[in-house]
XYZ file of C-alpha atoms in Angstrom:
118
model
C -52.267 -96.525 -70.407
C -53.525 -98.723 -67.264
C -51.012 -97.730 -64.853
C -49.295 -94.337 -64.295
C -46.671 -93.700 -61.307
C -45.260 -90.715 -59.644
C -42.112 -90.522 -61.847
C -44.159 -90.684 -64.890
C -45.911 -87.662 -63.580
C -42.996 -85.979 -63.032
C -41.410 -86.683 -66.363
C -44.419 -85.908 -68.209
C -46.449 -83.334 -66.468
C -49.568 -85.414 -66.778
C -51.152 -86.738 -63.825
C -52.456 -90.369 -63.668
C -55.852 -89.327 -64.032
C -55.216 -87.581 -67.409
C -53.378 -90.720 -68.997
C -55.464 -93.591 -67.774
C -57.096 -95.414 -70.752
C -55.587 -93.135 -73.293
C -53.399 -94.280 -76.247
C -49.919 -93.402 -75.228
C -48.416 -93.702 -78.512
C -50.848 -91.692 -80.501
C -51.304 -88.963 -77.759
C -47.902 -88.320 -75.791
C -45.406 -89.395 -78.448
C -43.455 -87.141 -81.038
C -44.624 -87.763 -84.685
C -41.143 -88.739 -85.414
C -40.977 -91.693 -83.105
C -44.788 -93.049 -83.005
C -43.908 -95.974 -85.272
C -40.909 -96.984 -83.614
C -42.197 -96.679 -80.060
C -45.270 -98.515 -81.123
C -43.247 -101.387 -82.723
C -41.233 -101.629 -79.169
C -44.691 -101.737 -77.535
C -46.052 -104.234 -79.980
C -43.150 -106.402 -79.655
C -43.305 -106.472 -75.798
C -46.879 -107.539 -76.192
C -45.317 -110.526 -78.506
C -42.705 -111.262 -75.882
C -39.762 -109.649 -77.391
C -38.454 -107.377 -74.710
C -36.502 -103.942 -75.827
C -33.596 -102.258 -73.561
C -32.339 -98.696 -73.990
C -34.684 -97.849 -76.751
C -34.447 -94.013 -77.110
C -37.394 -91.518 -77.962
C -38.805 -88.029 -77.456
C -41.969 -87.232 -76.019
C -43.757 -83.710 -75.401
C -44.329 -82.938 -71.577
C -47.913 -81.249 -70.828
C -46.106 -77.675 -70.794
C -45.074 -78.853 -74.383
C -41.334 -79.237 -73.481
C -39.511 -81.983 -75.441
C -38.386 -84.727 -73.216
C -35.790 -87.540 -74.418
C -36.326 -90.813 -72.857
C -34.736 -94.082 -72.418
C -37.293 -97.059 -72.483
C -36.906 -100.612 -71.318
C -40.001 -102.449 -72.400
C -40.611 -105.712 -70.759
C -43.511 -108.220 -71.280
C -45.652 -108.987 -68.527
C -46.923 -112.304 -68.039
C -49.452 -114.132 -65.389
C -48.282 -116.988 -63.375
C -48.729 -119.535 -66.174
C -46.407 -117.679 -68.593
C -49.124 -116.131 -70.429
C -48.336 -112.440 -71.980
C -50.941 -110.579 -70.122
C -49.599 -106.807 -71.038
C -45.989 -104.896 -71.012
C -44.459 -102.701 -68.708
C -42.543 -99.698 -69.986
C -39.862 -98.186 -67.486
C -38.641 -94.757 -68.869
C -35.772 -92.513 -67.614
C -35.559 -88.934 -68.635
C -32.244 -88.296 -70.170
C -32.934 -84.700 -71.437
C -30.192 -83.453 -69.633
C -27.472 -86.022 -70.210
C -28.301 -85.813 -73.861
C -27.788 -81.905 -73.834
C -24.409 -82.238 -71.687
C -23.099 -84.834 -74.441
C -23.969 -82.360 -77.133
C -22.399 -79.622 -75.707
C -19.461 -81.915 -74.829
C -19.159 -82.724 -78.402
C -19.263 -79.201 -79.370
C -16.364 -78.217 -76.927
C -14.342 -81.019 -78.516
C -14.796 -80.090 -81.792
C -14.026 -76.580 -81.122
C -10.895 -77.556 -79.225
C -9.881 -79.708 -82.388
C -10.551 -76.737 -84.575
C -8.028 -74.453 -82.463
C -5.693 -77.450 -81.973
C -5.661 -77.561 -86.102
C -5.475 -73.754 -86.284
C -2.394 -73.532 -84.172
C -0.593 -76.067 -86.281
C -0.665 -73.814 -89.145
C 0.535 -70.731 -87.342
C-alpha cells in the first residue's frame, strides 16, 4: 500500500499510517479471496484492468466487509506501467438487502404454492 484515502479508512477502520508499506492482500483480505484479489492486482500491474470484482475483507474491528473493486493500471506520461489504482466500494449493506429480498421472495413463492393446494 502506498496510498490510502479517508474512504478507505472509513471502510476498513485502518488509518493511512497503519497500512502504508504493508502487503494489502496478505494482511487485510480474507483467506478465501487472497488468490483471486492477488490475481486482479497482478493483472492490473500487467496492463489488464478489472471492473466490478467482488471480495471480502475484515475491518480492524474484525467485521467482514463486502467490497466491489475496480483495478486500473497506473501509467506514467510515456505509457509505462508504474503501478495500479484500486477503487473499492463497500457493498455490505446492499448485499444484505439483496439476500433478504431473495428470502422474502422464496417465502412468498412457498406461500403461493401452498395456497394452490388448499
